[in-house]
Coordinates of C-alpha atoms in Angstrom, one line a residue:
X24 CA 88.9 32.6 -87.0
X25 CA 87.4 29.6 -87.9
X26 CA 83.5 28.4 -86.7
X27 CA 84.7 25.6 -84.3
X28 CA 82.4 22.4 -84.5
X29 CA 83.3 21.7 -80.8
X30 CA 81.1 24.8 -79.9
X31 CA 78.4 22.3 -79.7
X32 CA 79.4 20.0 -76.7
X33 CA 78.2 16.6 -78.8
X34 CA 80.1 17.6 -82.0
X35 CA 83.9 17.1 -82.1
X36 CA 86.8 19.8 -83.3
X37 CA 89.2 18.1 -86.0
X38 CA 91.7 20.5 -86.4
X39 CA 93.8 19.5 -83.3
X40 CA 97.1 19.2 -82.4
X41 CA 97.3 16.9 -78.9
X42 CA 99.4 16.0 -75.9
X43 CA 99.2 13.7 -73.4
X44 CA 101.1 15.0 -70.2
X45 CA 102.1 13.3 -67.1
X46 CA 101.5 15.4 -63.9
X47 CA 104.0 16.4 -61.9
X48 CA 107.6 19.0 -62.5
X49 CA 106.9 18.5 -66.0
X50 CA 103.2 19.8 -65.9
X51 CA 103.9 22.5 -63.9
X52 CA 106.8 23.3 -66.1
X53 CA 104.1 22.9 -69.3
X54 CA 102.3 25.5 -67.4
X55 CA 104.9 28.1 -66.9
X56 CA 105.6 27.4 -70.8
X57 CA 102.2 28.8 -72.0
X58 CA 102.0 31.3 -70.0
X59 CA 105.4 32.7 -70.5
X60 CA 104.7 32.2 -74.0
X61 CA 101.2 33.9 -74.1
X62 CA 100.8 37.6 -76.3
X63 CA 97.2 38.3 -76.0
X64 CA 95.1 36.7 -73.0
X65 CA 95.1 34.0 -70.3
X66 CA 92.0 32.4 -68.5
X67 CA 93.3 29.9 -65.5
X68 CA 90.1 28.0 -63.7
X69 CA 91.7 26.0 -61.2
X70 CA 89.8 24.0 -57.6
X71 CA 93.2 24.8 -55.2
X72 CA 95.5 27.3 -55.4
X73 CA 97.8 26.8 -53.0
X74 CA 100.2 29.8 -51.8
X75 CA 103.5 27.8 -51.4
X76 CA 106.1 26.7 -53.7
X77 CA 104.2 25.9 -56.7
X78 CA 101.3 28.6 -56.2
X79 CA 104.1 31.5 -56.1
X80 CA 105.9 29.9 -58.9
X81 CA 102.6 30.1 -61.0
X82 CA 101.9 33.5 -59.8
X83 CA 104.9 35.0 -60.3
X84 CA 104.7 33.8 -63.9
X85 CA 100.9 35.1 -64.2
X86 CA 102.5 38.4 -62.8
X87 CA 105.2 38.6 -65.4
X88 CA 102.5 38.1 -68.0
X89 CA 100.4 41.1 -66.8
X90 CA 103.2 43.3 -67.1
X91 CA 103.5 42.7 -70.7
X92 CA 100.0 43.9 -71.1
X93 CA 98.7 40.1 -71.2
X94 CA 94.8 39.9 -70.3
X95 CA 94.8 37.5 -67.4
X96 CA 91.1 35.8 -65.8
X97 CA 92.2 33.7 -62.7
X98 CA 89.2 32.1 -61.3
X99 CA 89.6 29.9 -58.5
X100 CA 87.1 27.9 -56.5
X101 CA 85.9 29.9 -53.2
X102 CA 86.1 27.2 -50.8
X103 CA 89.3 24.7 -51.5
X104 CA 91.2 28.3 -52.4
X105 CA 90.2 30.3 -49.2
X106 CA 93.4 30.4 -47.7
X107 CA 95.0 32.3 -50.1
X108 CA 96.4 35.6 -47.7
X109 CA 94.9 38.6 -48.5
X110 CA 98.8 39.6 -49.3
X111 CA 99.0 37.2 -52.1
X112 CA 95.4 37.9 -53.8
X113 CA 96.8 42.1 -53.9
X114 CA 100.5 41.1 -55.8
X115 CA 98.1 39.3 -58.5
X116 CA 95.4 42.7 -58.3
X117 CA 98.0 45.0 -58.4
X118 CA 100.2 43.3 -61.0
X119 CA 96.8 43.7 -63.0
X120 CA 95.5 39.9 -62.8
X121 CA 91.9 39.9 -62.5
X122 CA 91.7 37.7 -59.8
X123 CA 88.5 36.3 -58.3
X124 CA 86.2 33.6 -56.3
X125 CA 83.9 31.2 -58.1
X126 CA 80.5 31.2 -56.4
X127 CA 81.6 32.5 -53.2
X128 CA 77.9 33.5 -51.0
X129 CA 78.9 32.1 -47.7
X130 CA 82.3 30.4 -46.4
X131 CA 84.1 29.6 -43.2
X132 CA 87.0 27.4 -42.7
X133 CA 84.5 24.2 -42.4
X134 CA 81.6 25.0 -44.4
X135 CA 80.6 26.6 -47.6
X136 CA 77.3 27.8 -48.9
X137 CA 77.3 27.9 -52.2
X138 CA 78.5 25.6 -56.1
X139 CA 81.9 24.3 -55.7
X140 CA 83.9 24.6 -59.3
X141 CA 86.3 21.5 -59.7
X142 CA 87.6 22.4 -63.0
X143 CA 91.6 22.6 -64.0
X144 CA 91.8 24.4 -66.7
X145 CA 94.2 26.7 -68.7
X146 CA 93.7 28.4 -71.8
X147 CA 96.2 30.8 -73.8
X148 CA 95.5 33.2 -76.5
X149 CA 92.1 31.3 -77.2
X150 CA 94.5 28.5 -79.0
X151 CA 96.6 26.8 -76.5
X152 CA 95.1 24.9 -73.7
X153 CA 95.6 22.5 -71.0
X154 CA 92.7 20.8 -69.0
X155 CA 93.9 18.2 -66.1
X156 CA 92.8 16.9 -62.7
X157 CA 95.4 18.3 -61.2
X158 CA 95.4 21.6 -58.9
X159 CA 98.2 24.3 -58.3
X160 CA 100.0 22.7 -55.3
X161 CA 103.0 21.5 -54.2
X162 CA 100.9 17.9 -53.4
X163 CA 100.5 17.5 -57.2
X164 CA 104.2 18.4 -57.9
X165 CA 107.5 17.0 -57.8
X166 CA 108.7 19.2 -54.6
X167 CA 111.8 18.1 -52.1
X168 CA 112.0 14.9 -53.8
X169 CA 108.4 13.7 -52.9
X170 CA 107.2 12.6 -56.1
X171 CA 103.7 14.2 -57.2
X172 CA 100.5 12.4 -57.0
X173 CA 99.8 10.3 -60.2
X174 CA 97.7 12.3 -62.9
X175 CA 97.3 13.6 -66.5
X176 CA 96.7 16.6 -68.4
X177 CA 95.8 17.0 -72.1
X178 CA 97.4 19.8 -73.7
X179 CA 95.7 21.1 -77.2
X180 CA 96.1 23.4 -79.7
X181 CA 93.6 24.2 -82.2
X182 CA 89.8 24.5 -82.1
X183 CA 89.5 23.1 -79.1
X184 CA 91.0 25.4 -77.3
X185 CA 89.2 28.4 -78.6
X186 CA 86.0 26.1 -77.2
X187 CA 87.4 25.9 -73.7
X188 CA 88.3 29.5 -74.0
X189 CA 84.5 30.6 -74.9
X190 CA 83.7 28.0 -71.2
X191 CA 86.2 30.0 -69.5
X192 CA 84.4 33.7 -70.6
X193 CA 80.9 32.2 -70.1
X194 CA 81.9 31.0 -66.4
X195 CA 83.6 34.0 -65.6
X196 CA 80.9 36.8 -66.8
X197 CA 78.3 34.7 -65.1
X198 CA 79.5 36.9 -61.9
X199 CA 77.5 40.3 -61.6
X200 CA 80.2 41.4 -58.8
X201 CA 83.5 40.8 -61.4
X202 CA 84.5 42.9 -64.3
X203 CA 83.5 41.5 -67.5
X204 CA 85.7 40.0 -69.9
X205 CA 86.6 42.0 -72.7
X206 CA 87.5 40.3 -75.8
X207 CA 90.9 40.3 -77.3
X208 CA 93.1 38.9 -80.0
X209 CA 93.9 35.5 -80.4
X210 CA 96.7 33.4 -82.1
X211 CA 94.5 31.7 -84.1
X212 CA 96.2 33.4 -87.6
X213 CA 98.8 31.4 -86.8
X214 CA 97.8 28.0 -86.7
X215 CA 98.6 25.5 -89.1
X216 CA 95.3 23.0 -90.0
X217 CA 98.1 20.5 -90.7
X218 CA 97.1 18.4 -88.0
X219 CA 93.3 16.5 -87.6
X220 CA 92.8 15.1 -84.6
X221 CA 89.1 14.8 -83.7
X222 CA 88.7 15.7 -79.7
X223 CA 85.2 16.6 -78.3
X224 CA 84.9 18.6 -74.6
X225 CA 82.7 17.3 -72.0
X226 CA 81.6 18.6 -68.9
X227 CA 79.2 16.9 -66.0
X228 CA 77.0 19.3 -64.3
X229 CA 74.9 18.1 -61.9
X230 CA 72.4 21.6 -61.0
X231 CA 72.0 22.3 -65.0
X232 CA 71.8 18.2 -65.4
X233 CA 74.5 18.4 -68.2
X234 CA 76.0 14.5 -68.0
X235 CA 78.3 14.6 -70.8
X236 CA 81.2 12.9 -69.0
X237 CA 79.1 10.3 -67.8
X238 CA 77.6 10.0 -71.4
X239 CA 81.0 9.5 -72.9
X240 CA 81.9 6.6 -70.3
X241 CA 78.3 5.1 -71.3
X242 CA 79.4 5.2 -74.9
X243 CA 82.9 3.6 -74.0
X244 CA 81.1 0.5 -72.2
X245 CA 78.4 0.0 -75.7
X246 CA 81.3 0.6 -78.3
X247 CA 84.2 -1.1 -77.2
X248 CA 84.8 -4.4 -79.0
X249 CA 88.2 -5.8 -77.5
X250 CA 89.3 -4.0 -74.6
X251 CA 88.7 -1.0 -71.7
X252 CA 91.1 0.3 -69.3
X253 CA 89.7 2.9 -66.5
X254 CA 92.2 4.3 -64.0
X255 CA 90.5 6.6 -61.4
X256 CA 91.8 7.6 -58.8
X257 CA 87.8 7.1 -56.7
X258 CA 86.1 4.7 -58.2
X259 CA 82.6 5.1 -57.2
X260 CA 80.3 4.4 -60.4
X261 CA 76.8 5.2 -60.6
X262 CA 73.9 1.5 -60.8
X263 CA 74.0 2.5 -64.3
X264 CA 77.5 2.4 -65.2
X265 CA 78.1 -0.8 -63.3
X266 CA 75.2 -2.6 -65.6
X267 CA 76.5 -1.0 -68.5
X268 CA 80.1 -2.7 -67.5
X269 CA 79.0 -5.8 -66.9
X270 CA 77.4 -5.9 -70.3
X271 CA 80.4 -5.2 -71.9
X272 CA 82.1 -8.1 -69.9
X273 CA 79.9 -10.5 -71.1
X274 CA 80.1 -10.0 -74.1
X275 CA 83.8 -10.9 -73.9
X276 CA 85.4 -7.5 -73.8
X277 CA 88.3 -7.1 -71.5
X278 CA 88.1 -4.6 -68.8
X279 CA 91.1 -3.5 -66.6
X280 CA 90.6 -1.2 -63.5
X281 CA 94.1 0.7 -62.2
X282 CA 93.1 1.9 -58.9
X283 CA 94.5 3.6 -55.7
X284 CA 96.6 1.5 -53.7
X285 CA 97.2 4.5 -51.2
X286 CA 94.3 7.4 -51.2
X287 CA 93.8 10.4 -49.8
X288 CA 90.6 9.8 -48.5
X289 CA 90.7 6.8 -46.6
X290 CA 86.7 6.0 -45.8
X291 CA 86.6 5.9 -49.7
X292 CA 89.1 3.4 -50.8
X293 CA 87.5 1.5 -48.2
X294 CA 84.0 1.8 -49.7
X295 CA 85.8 1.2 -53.2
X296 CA 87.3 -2.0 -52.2
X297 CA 83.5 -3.0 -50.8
X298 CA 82.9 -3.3 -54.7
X299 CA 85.8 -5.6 -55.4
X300 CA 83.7 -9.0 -54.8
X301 CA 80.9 -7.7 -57.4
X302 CA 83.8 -6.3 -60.1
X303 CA 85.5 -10.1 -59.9
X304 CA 82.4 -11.8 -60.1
X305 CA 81.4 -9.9 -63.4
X306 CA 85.4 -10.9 -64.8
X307 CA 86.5 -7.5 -64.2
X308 CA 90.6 -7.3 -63.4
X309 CA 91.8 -5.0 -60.7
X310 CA 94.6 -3.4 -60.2
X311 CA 95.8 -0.8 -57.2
X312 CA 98.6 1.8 -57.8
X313 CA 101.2 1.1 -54.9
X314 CA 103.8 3.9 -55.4
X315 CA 101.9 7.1 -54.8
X316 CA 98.7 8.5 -54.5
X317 CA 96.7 7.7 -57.9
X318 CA 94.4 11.1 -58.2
X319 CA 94.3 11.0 -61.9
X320 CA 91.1 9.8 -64.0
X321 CA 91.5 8.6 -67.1
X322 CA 90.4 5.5 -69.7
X323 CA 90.7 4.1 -73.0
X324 CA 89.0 1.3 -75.2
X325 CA 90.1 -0.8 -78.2
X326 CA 93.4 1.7 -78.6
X327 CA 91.2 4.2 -80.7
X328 CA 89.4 6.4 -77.9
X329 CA 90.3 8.2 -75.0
X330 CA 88.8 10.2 -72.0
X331 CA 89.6 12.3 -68.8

């Protein structure tokens, strides 16, 4: 197996192979696809996982894996997953998932004591993966004909993956109360080095002050020469993003905002649109997504760069 570059969070992995996908039937069908197609182990870090339609569908296909001898880590946050029956959480155990609760000290239906874990994130065989803002729900899927919410994923194969994969182990050994990982084969062998696409992980974490994602945006706003689109689904930017954006207005690069015309959070589209007055002032277009809810978060400059 190759030394992956990526394994240091500033330095990027080349040898990539990368896919923009839509959220929706065909994420969730994406999903299903990699795990279904997984020989050796699967780590699944996920904020909600929602037992209904699209939970059971994911677990029944996490449940077919095990029983092909598949090492599966599902890791889901203790507070947005707490409904999950006790029911459900023994067919995953008893399937032989190992199944547990990021963080969980002290939760009730209202409040939770304790680090909340917001990542989406699946990795297979430590050389496929898929990271998203998008949680295992029927909200985020194309149920009944109710269209999902509007997000993306990147799917990846390549050295990136086996990066996220090594996240995915640290975050779920960090629990003294869970068994331990224990390390298996990969798919790396058979990977082609064919493709060289140059994509670098990032991660914000507030307690261990790690600001990477907030770096990269930072980076966007100094580089960009002709143009930046953002579309985020809360808009809320730190004093020192907004200066940095103005900055890169006037100097006469174009900047496009696609926001949420309909949120889920109502007292923050209001405090969103509060901003509006300051964004046109500084030459800043807006634009608010009318047909659905916009949860994804996602931005580009000049055509060459690209974030989540």
């Amino acid at each position: 197996m190759p030394q992956s570059k990526g394994s240091r969070y500033n330095a990027y992995a080349t040898h990539n192979s990368v896919q923009l996908i839509r959220g929706g039937a065909g994420y969730f069908s994406k999903m299903e696809e990699m795990i279904d197609s997984s020989l050796y182990s699967i780590h699944l870090q996920v904020y909600i996982f929602d037992e209904n339609e699209t939970g059971n569908r994911i677990a029944d296909a996490l449940i077919k894996a095990a029983k092909r001898n598949v090492k599966i880590y599902l890791l889901v946050d203790g507070y947005a997953s707490q409904r999950l029956s006790d029911s459900f959480i023994f067919r995953l155990r008893d399937a032989g998932v190992n199944f547990a609760y990021f963080e969980q000290v002290f939760r009730t239906r209202y409040f939770y004591i304790g680090r909340r874990m917001h990542a989406k994130v699946l990795v297979v065989d430590s050389f496929k993966a898929m990271v998203a803002g998008i949680n295992i729900s029927d909200r985020y899927n194309d149920i009944n004909n109710i269209p999902a919410w509007l997000d993306w994923g990147i799917y990846v194969e390549g050295e990136t993956a086996e990066v996220l994969n090594n996240n995915c182990i640290a975050l779920w050994n960090r629990s003294r109360t869970r068994p331990k990982y224990i390390p298996v084969k990969s798919a790396w062998a058979d990977f082609s080095h064919e493709e060289e696409c140059q994509v670098r992980v990032r991660r914000n974490d507030w307690v261990k002050r790690r600001t990477e994602i907030t770096k990269s945006y930072l980076e966007m706003f100094k580089r960009a020469q002709s143009h930046i689109i953002i579309m985020s689904g809360y808009f809320w930017p730190a004093r020192r993003l907004l200066r940095k954006m103005a900055a890169a207005s006037r100097r006469g690069v174009k900047i496009k905002l696609i926001l949420a015309g309909h949120s889920d959070i109502d007292i923050a589209k209001h405090a969103e649109r509060y901003m509006y007055r300051w964004l046109f002032r500084n030459s800043i277009e807006i634009y608010e997504y009318q047909d659905n809810v916009l949860h994804g978060k996602i931005a580009v400059y000049d055509n060459k760069w690209v974030t989540g």
